[in-house]
Tab-separated table of C-alpha atoms and ligand atoms in Angstrom:
chain	number	residue	atom	x	y	z
A	1	UNK	CA	101.360	-56.869	-77.509
A	2	UNK	CA	104.750	-56.167	-75.763
A	3	UNK	CA	106.882	-52.984	-76.642
A	4	UNK	CA	109.491	-54.829	-78.578
A	5	UNK	CA	106.545	-56.195	-80.612
A	6	UNK	CA	105.065	-52.571	-80.919
A	7	UNK	CA	108.648	-51.298	-82.273
A	8	UNK	CA	109.057	-53.818	-84.615
A	9	UNK	CA	105.125	-53.074	-86.068
A	10	UNK	CA	106.033	-49.397	-85.569
A	11	UNK	CA	109.113	-49.241	-87.460
A	12	UNK	CA	108.021	-51.801	-90.241
A	13	UNK	CA	110.581	-51.708	-93.105
A	14	UNK	CA	112.555	-48.976	-91.623
A	15	UNK	CA	116.353	-49.294	-91.529
A	16	UNK	CA	117.634	-51.201	-88.409
A	17	UNK	CA	121.356	-50.567	-88.978
A	18	UNK	CA	123.092	-47.737	-87.686
A	19	UNK	CA	123.390	-44.613	-90.781
A	20	UNK	CA	125.282	-42.194	-88.767
A	21	UNK	CA	127.705	-43.087	-86.082
A	22	UNK	CA	126.994	-40.420	-83.816
A	23	UNK	CA	123.966	-38.125	-83.128
A	24	UNK	CA	123.151	-35.344	-80.839
A	25	UNK	CA	119.942	-34.083	-79.521
A	26	UNK	CA	118.097	-31.491	-77.028
A	27	UNK	CA	114.628	-31.824	-75.689
A	28	UNK	CA	112.969	-29.248	-73.002
A	29	UNK	CA	111.643	-30.745	-69.568
A	30	UNK	CA	107.639	-30.139	-69.536
A	31	UNK	CA	105.558	-29.531	-66.899
A	32	UNK	CA	101.780	-30.616	-67.072
A	33	UNK	CA	99.154	-28.333	-66.198
A	34	UNK	CA	96.735	-31.160	-66.766
A	35	UNK	CA	98.399	-34.375	-65.260
A	36	UNK	CA	98.856	-37.915	-66.545
A	37	UNK	CA	98.277	-39.904	-63.860
A	38	UNK	CA	97.031	-43.549	-64.691
A	39	UNK	CA	97.434	-46.183	-67.425
A	40	UNK	CA	95.267	-48.094	-69.566
A	41	UNK	CA	98.115	-50.115	-70.577
A	42	UNK	CA	101.317	-50.369	-68.425
A	43	UNK	CA	103.390	-51.946	-71.044
A	44	UNK	CA	102.823	-49.378	-73.586
A	45	UNK	CA	102.689	-46.731	-71.282
A	46	UNK	CA	98.990	-45.626	-72.519
A	47	UNK	CA	97.233	-43.283	-70.090
A	48	UNK	CA	93.750	-43.208	-68.704
A	49	UNK	CA	93.493	-39.639	-69.903
A	50	UNK	CA	94.971	-37.123	-71.984
A	51	UNK	CA	97.408	-34.301	-70.547
A	52	UNK	CA	98.548	-30.835	-71.207
A	53	UNK	CA	101.496	-29.782	-70.515
A	54	UNK	CA	104.252	-26.284	-71.019
A	55	UNK	CA	107.863	-27.077	-72.062
A	56	UNK	CA	110.826	-25.411	-69.973
A	57	UNK	CA	112.535	-23.829	-73.069
A	58	UNK	CA	116.402	-24.177	-71.938
A	59	UNK	CA	115.617	-26.464	-69.040
A	60	UNK	CA	115.972	-30.075	-70.566
A	61	UNK	CA	118.041	-32.716	-71.459
A	62	UNK	CA	120.960	-33.168	-74.330
A	63	UNK	CA	121.786	-36.774	-75.368
A	64	UNK	CA	124.939	-37.724	-77.289
A	65	UNK	CA	124.457	-41.053	-78.695
A	66	UNK	CA	127.248	-43.206	-80.355
A	67	UNK	CA	127.370	-46.686	-81.890
A	68	UNK	CA	130.110	-48.688	-80.410
A	69	UNK	CA	131.658	-52.415	-80.482
A	70	UNK	CA	131.353	-53.334	-77.409
A	71	UNK	CA	129.937	-55.988	-74.947
A	72	UNK	CA	127.207	-53.540	-72.906
A	73	UNK	CA	126.123	-49.896	-73.169
A	74	UNK	CA	128.166	-47.421	-71.686
A	75	UNK	CA	125.991	-44.826	-70.114
A	76	UNK	CA	127.198	-41.272	-68.747
A	77	UNK	CA	125.590	-38.634	-66.804
A	78	UNK	CA	127.111	-35.105	-67.252
A	79	UNK	CA	130.431	-37.375	-68.430
A	80	UNK	CA	130.518	-39.353	-65.319
A	81	UNK	CA	129.780	-43.262	-65.165
A	82	UNK	CA	126.587	-44.256	-63.556
A	83	UNK	CA	126.243	-47.219	-61.375
A	84	UNK	CA	124.898	-50.227	-63.650
A	85	UNK	CA	122.367	-51.009	-61.108
A	86	UNK	CA	120.799	-47.633	-61.044
A	87	UNK	CA	117.279	-47.033	-62.402
A	88	UNK	CA	118.773	-44.269	-64.794
A	89	UNK	CA	120.996	-46.850	-66.551
A	90	UNK	CA	118.417	-49.673	-66.521
A	91	UNK	CA	115.558	-47.715	-67.954
A	92	UNK	CA	117.973	-46.419	-70.628
A	93	UNK	CA	119.408	-49.707	-71.473
A	94	UNK	CA	115.806	-51.336	-71.442
A	95	UNK	CA	114.625	-48.440	-74.008
A	96	UNK	CA	117.783	-49.238	-76.214
A	97	UNK	CA	117.186	-52.948	-76.290
A	98	UNK	CA	114.314	-51.936	-78.281
A	99	UNK	CA	115.984	-50.615	-81.241
A	100	UNK	CA	119.554	-52.122	-80.934
A	101	UNK	CA	121.115	-54.157	-83.807
A	102	UNK	CA	122.396	-57.429	-82.571
A	103	UNK	CA	125.795	-57.501	-80.720
A	104	UNK	CA	125.544	-53.666	-81.203
A	105	UNK	CA	126.215	-51.232	-77.993
A	106	UNK	CA	125.699	-47.555	-77.303
A	107	UNK	CA	127.605	-44.851	-75.820
A	108	UNK	CA	125.272	-42.218	-74.178
A	109	UNK	CA	126.401	-38.974	-72.719
A	110	UNK	CA	123.370	-37.072	-71.105
A	111	UNK	CA	123.742	-33.653	-69.594
A	112	UNK	CA	120.749	-32.244	-67.966
A	113	UNK	CA	120.028	-28.644	-66.917
A	114	UNK	CA	117.254	-29.712	-64.590
A	115	UNK	CA	117.872	-32.118	-61.517
A	116	UNK	CA	117.548	-35.712	-62.142
A	117	UNK	CA	114.475	-37.476	-60.714
A	118	UNK	CA	113.664	-34.759	-58.444
A	119	UNK	CA	110.027	-34.757	-60.003
A	120	UNK	CA	111.197	-32.317	-62.365
A	121	UNK	CA	110.551	-34.302	-65.536
A	122	UNK	CA	114.069	-34.880	-66.263
A	123	UNK	CA	112.976	-38.438	-67.656
A	124	UNK	CA	110.757	-36.821	-69.865
A	125	UNK	CA	113.240	-34.805	-71.397
A	126	UNK	CA	115.926	-37.579	-71.567
A	127	UNK	CA	113.886	-40.099	-73.441
A	128	UNK	CA	112.547	-37.394	-76.073
A	129	UNK	CA	116.325	-36.371	-76.694
A	130	UNK	CA	117.122	-40.042	-76.913
A	131	UNK	CA	114.570	-40.726	-79.233
A	132	UNK	CA	115.205	-37.572	-81.353
A	133	UNK	CA	119.097	-38.947	-81.588
A	134	UNK	CA	118.371	-42.542	-82.435
A	135	UNK	CA	115.785	-40.932	-85.186
A	136	UNK	CA	118.940	-39.357	-86.712
A	137	UNK	CA	121.445	-42.245	-86.062
A	138	UNK	CA	119.157	-44.854	-87.863
A	139	UNK	CA	117.832	-42.433	-90.280
A	140	UNK	CA	114.150	-43.083	-90.019
A	141	UNK	CA	112.748	-39.458	-90.827
A	142	UNK	CA	110.255	-40.047	-88.074
A	143	UNK	CA	107.996	-36.955	-87.550
A	144	UNK	CA	107.730	-35.197	-84.239
A	145	UNK	CA	104.367	-36.669	-83.670
A	146	UNK	CA	105.791	-40.626	-84.293
A	147	UNK	CA	108.704	-39.656	-82.180
A	148	UNK	CA	106.241	-38.668	-79.520
A	149	UNK	CA	104.908	-42.320	-79.579
A	150	UNK	CA	108.270	-43.721	-79.675
A	151	UNK	CA	109.352	-41.597	-76.418
A	152	UNK	CA	106.276	-42.634	-74.740
A	153	UNK	CA	107.484	-46.160	-74.496
A	154	UNK	CA	110.322	-44.643	-72.188
A	155	UNK	CA	108.602	-42.269	-69.834
A	156	UNK	CA	104.707	-41.513	-70.822
A	157	UNK	CA	105.466	-37.747	-70.028
A	158	UNK	CA	108.375	-37.930	-72.534
A	159	UNK	CA	105.768	-38.099	-75.306
A	160	UNK	CA	105.276	-34.131	-74.432
A	161	UNK	CA	108.852	-33.155	-74.373
A	162	UNK	CA	109.513	-33.192	-78.340
A	163	UNK	CA	108.293	-29.473	-78.767
A	164	UNK	CA	108.365	-26.039	-77.172
A	165	UNK	CA	105.384	-24.389	-75.696
A	166	UNK	CA	102.050	-26.008	-74.832
A	167	UNK	CA	101.362	-29.834	-75.799
A	168	UNK	CA	98.763	-32.096	-75.574
A	169	UNK	CA	98.908	-35.547	-75.450
A	170	UNK	CA	96.038	-37.487	-76.512
A	171	UNK	CA	94.952	-40.520	-74.610
A	172	UNK	CA	93.907	-42.214	-77.833
A	173	UNK	CA	91.581	-45.477	-77.635
A	174	UNK	CA	93.440	-47.876	-79.603
A	175	UNK	CA	94.868	-51.152	-78.134
A	176	UNK	CA	98.244	-50.470	-79.876
A	177	UNK	CA	98.267	-46.911	-78.969
A	178	UNK	CA	98.624	-45.665	-82.436
A	179	UNK	CA	96.649	-42.953	-81.558
A	180	UNK	CA	98.233	-42.251	-78.207
A	181	UNK	CA	100.569	-39.189	-79.493
A	182	UNK	CA	101.339	-35.796	-78.448
A	183	UNK	CA	100.955	-32.470	-80.571
A	184	UNK	CA	101.865	-28.856	-80.074
A	185	UNK	CA	99.193	-26.091	-79.411
A	186	UNK	CA	99.988	-23.453	-81.514
A	187	UNK	CA	99.827	-20.338	-78.898
A	188	UNK	CA	102.612	-17.794	-78.128
A	189	UNK	CA	102.248	-16.445	-74.760
A	190	UNK	CA	105.277	-14.478	-74.376
A	191	UNK	CA	104.677	-13.009	-70.689
A	192	UNK	CA	103.812	-16.551	-69.253
A	193	UNK	CA	106.596	-17.559	-66.524
A	194	UNK	CA	107.373	-20.602	-64.953
A	195	UNK	CA	109.481	-20.253	-61.713
A	196	UNK	CA	111.061	-23.344	-60.383
A	197	UNK	CA	111.422	-23.504	-56.365
A	198	UNK	CA	114.128	-26.579	-56.179
A	199	UNK	CA	114.560	-27.175	-52.530
A	200	UNK	CA	114.981	-30.947	-52.775
A	201	UNK	CA	117.428	-32.201	-55.473
A	202	UNK	CA	117.733	-35.589	-53.896
A	203	UNK	CA	115.960	-38.610	-55.815
A	204	UNK	CA	112.666	-39.248	-54.731
A	205	UNK	CA	111.960	-42.287	-52.641
A	206	UNK	CA	108.902	-43.723	-54.918
A	207	UNK	CA	109.116	-43.529	-58.652
A	208	UNK	CA	106.492	-41.948	-60.229
A	209	UNK	CA	105.152	-45.077	-62.187
A	210	UNK	CA	104.917	-46.875	-58.834
A	211	UNK	CA	102.943	-43.871	-57.308
A	212	UNK	CA	100.861	-44.029	-60.215
A	213	UNK	CA	100.213	-47.725	-60.163
A	214	UNK	CA	99.463	-47.629	-56.408
A	215	UNK	CA	97.031	-44.789	-56.714
A	216	UNK	CA	95.033	-46.182	-59.644
A	217	UNK	CA	94.753	-49.806	-58.054
A	218	UNK	CA	94.112	-48.763	-54.443
A	219	UNK	CA	92.581	-45.009	-54.472
A	220	UNK	CA	88.703	-45.242	-54.046
A	221	UNK	CA	88.608	-41.736	-55.518
A	222	UNK	CA	90.585	-42.949	-58.676
A	223	UNK	CA	87.391	-43.342	-60.443
A	224	UNK	CA	86.329	-39.788	-60.714
A	225	UNK	CA	89.719	-38.758	-61.894
A	226	UNK	CA	88.874	-39.028	-65.548
A	227	UNK	CA	86.115	-36.717	-65.161
A	228	UNK	CA	88.204	-34.050	-63.398
A	229	UNK	CA	90.276	-34.104	-66.402
A	230	UNK	CA	87.386	-33.758	-68.823
A	231	UNK	CA	86.307	-30.667	-66.742
A	232	UNK	CA	89.903	-29.100	-66.753
A	233	UNK	CA	91.239	-29.679	-70.239
A	234	UNK	CA	88.808	-27.671	-72.061
A	235	UNK	CA	89.319	-25.092	-69.380
A	236	UNK	CA	93.135	-25.013	-69.735
A	237	UNK	CA	92.530	-24.788	-73.405
A	238	UNK	CA	90.319	-21.886	-73.393
A	239	UNK	CA	92.504	-20.209	-71.149
A	240	UNK	CA	95.674	-20.700	-73.299
A	241	UNK	CA	93.607	-19.123	-76.599
A	242	UNK	CA	92.669	-16.308	-74.548
A	243	UNK	CA	95.862	-15.655	-72.503
A	244	UNK	CA	93.796	-15.922	-69.228
A	245	UNK	CA	96.211	-16.352	-66.533
A	246	UNK	CA	93.874	-16.634	-63.647
A	247	UNK	CA	91.745	-19.598	-65.377
A	248	UNK	CA	95.405	-21.189	-66.438
A	249	UNK	CA	96.613	-20.993	-62.948
A	250	UNK	CA	93.489	-21.892	-61.102
A	251	UNK	CA	92.858	-25.047	-62.964
A	252	UNK	CA	96.499	-26.098	-63.061
A	253	UNK	CA	96.743	-25.757	-59.556
A	254	UNK	CA	93.552	-27.601	-58.875
A	255	UNK	CA	94.429	-30.465	-61.001
A	256	UNK	CA	97.630	-30.938	-59.377
A	257	UNK	CA	95.809	-30.969	-55.903
A	258	UNK	CA	93.484	-33.386	-57.163
A	259	UNK	CA	96.213	-35.613	-58.331
A	260	UNK	CA	98.127	-35.523	-54.796
A	261	UNK	CA	94.512	-36.287	-52.919
A	262	UNK	CA	94.548	-39.388	-55.005
A	263	UNK	CA	98.030	-40.227	-54.007
A	264	UNK	CA	96.911	-39.329	-50.317
A	265	UNK	CA	94.321	-42.025	-50.307
A	266	UNK	CA	96.175	-44.541	-51.864
A	267	UNK	CA	96.903	-47.846	-49.682
A	268	UNK	CA	99.828	-46.865	-48.495
A	269	UNK	CA	99.431	-43.205	-48.664
A	270	UNK	CA	101.769	-41.627	-50.694
A	271	UNK	CA	102.992	-38.212	-49.814
A	272	UNK	CA	105.326	-36.201	-51.611
A	273	UNK	CA	104.994	-32.959	-49.971
A	274	UNK	CA	108.029	-31.977	-47.372
A	275	UNK	CA	107.105	-29.079	-44.507
A	276	UNK	CA	108.788	-26.514	-47.147
A	277	UNK	CA	106.215	-27.762	-50.014
A	278	UNK	CA	103.148	-26.865	-47.514
A	279	UNK	CA	104.819	-23.617	-46.376
A	280	UNK	CA	105.185	-22.408	-50.112
A	281	UNK	CA	101.758	-23.321	-50.851
A	282	UNK	CA	100.554	-21.482	-48.299
A	283	UNK	CA	102.968	-18.616	-48.940
A	284	UNK	CA	101.141	-18.715	-52.892
A	285	UNK	CA	97.871	-18.360	-51.484
A	286	UNK	CA	98.550	-15.495	-48.971
A	287	UNK	CA	100.424	-13.665	-52.072
A	288	UNK	CA	97.010	-14.347	-54.071
A	289	UNK	CA	94.669	-12.675	-51.328
A	290	UNK	CA	97.238	-9.965	-51.334
A	291	UNK	CA	96.492	-9.526	-55.222
A	292	UNK	CA	99.588	-11.075	-56.827
A	293	UNK	CA	98.254	-13.545	-59.444
A	294	UNK	CA	100.616	-16.427	-58.798
A	295	UNK	CA	99.671	-20.297	-58.709
A	296	UNK	CA	101.459	-23.639	-58.363
A	297	UNK	CA	101.751	-26.963	-59.628
A	298	UNK	CA	103.495	-29.858	-58.334
A	299	UNK	CA	104.538	-33.479	-59.767
A	300	UNK	CA	105.761	-36.574	-58.066
A	301	UNK	CA	108.008	-35.178	-55.826
A	302	UNK	CA	108.597	-32.338	-53.326
A	303	UNK	CA	109.349	-28.992	-55.216
A	304	UNK	CA	106.462	-26.620	-56.717
A	305	UNK	CA	106.860	-24.854	-59.788
A	306	UNK	CA	104.780	-21.072	-59.937
A	307	UNK	CA	102.836	-19.842	-62.710
A	308	UNK	CA	102.736	-16.274	-63.345
A	309	UNK	CA	103.025	-13.114	-65.554
A	310	UNK	CA	106.238	-11.524	-66.317
A	311	UNK	CA	104.977	-8.158	-64.559
A	312	UNK	CA	104.882	-9.825	-61.618
A	313	UNK	CA	108.783	-11.357	-62.078
A	314	UNK	CA	110.227	-8.936	-59.511
A	315	UNK	CA	107.749	-9.502	-56.482
A	316	UNK	CA	107.985	-13.485	-57.296
A	317	UNK	CA	111.682	-13.352	-56.984
A	318	UNK	CA	111.394	-10.873	-54.059
A	319	UNK	CA	109.176	-13.461	-52.031
A	320	UNK	CA	110.963	-16.562	-53.544
A	321	UNK	CA	114.848	-15.819	-53.265
A	322	UNK	CA	116.592	-18.530	-55.479
A	323	UNK	CA	113.357	-19.389	-57.596
A	324	UNK	CA	114.822	-20.297	-61.263
A	325	UNK	CA	112.385	-18.210	-63.584
A	326	UNK	CA	111.812	-19.641	-67.046
A	327	UNK	CA	110.344	-18.067	-69.938
A	328	UNK	CA	108.948	-20.638	-72.119
A	329	UNK	CA	108.374	-18.652	-75.240
A	330	UNK	CA	111.326	-16.205	-75.160
A	331	UNK	CA	114.395	-18.492	-76.355
A	332	UNK	CA	115.762	-19.443	-79.686
A	333	UNK	CA	113.421	-22.004	-81.017
A	334	UNK	CA	115.530	-24.715	-82.775
B	401	PMV	O1	106.309	-39.828	-67.335
B	401	PMV	P1	106.004	-40.396	-66.050
B	401	PMV	O2	106.011	-42.099	-65.920
B	401	PMV	O3	107.506	-39.991	-65.156
B	401	PMV	O4	104.906	-39.596	-65.191
B	401	PMV	C1	104.626	-38.403	-65.016
B	401	PMV	C2	103.852	-37.855	-63.695
B	401	PMV	C3	103.877	-36.705	-63.623
B	401	PMV	O5	104.728	-35.768	-63.875
B	401	PMV	C4	103.489	-36.728	-62.099
B	401	PMV	C5	102.285	-36.003	-64.198
B	401	PMV	C6	102.639	-35.484	-65.633
B	401	PMV	O6	101.827	-35.308	-66.483
B	401	PMV	O7	103.570	-35.038	-66.080
């Protein structure tokens, strides 16, 4: 089944004509504490394993969508046109092709509070916001769980960006992927802080989907990844229920390191780390030895995200000047 066939089957008798001329939606970025790394179906973005994330509150994407009578889509980023050949435009256009009426085009303006394509889950927020806007525009009345299935077709991790807080994306087993959706984990952890250490904002050289595919196909260690996830997931869930920062942070850090170890052992090796990435990792470990409970995670990019508690925010700010601190549970939840 290809994406288009899936969407036709999924939306079934839902309206396929624009009901409301324009719509706007916001979705937060999310950072995986247990990573999604590997697909069991590349066409439908069905993962090999489940994954678990924390959403980044007001760091995310707002998408304005309007139906227009034009030959082709008009896609803006922060109000500025983006080259048609860019992967940003290509991916959005291909996603919209799944839903568009014949001879119709869309105008889209995305504003992001997080750098695009630097391993900060901007595409997750973008596709989640776009799915929500389409839901409004076509008046589909889809639930968030159903929207997570649609958003997944744009970018796997987008399935986790439909909610604030902790979210689990179930890998599912079905070939059509109807059981591969995300849902929130209902636990508030108001003292939890995520620190964004954004040292590199340039677009990454290898997109995550390519890195994921290469790792899965060539790393001799990929076979043990599902076992690592099976070990980490229950521990993360327990840490969340018990608000145990040491357990949450150490499992998340070890999970990220395992994912990067798989990348290092791909052929050819994939290394997203820069010198500054390693320096910052060492700094985190040094601070931990000094008794400060701080951990890191890292995605398909050189930037680290720190995990710590509100009480340590001043000391973290002192040791990591310029860090952007996010409070995932202290914001207006819409
Ligand atoms: O959703 P994608 O195709 O951008 O892949 C996301 C991959 C990671 O960010 C590295 C891990 C994750 O679970 O978000």
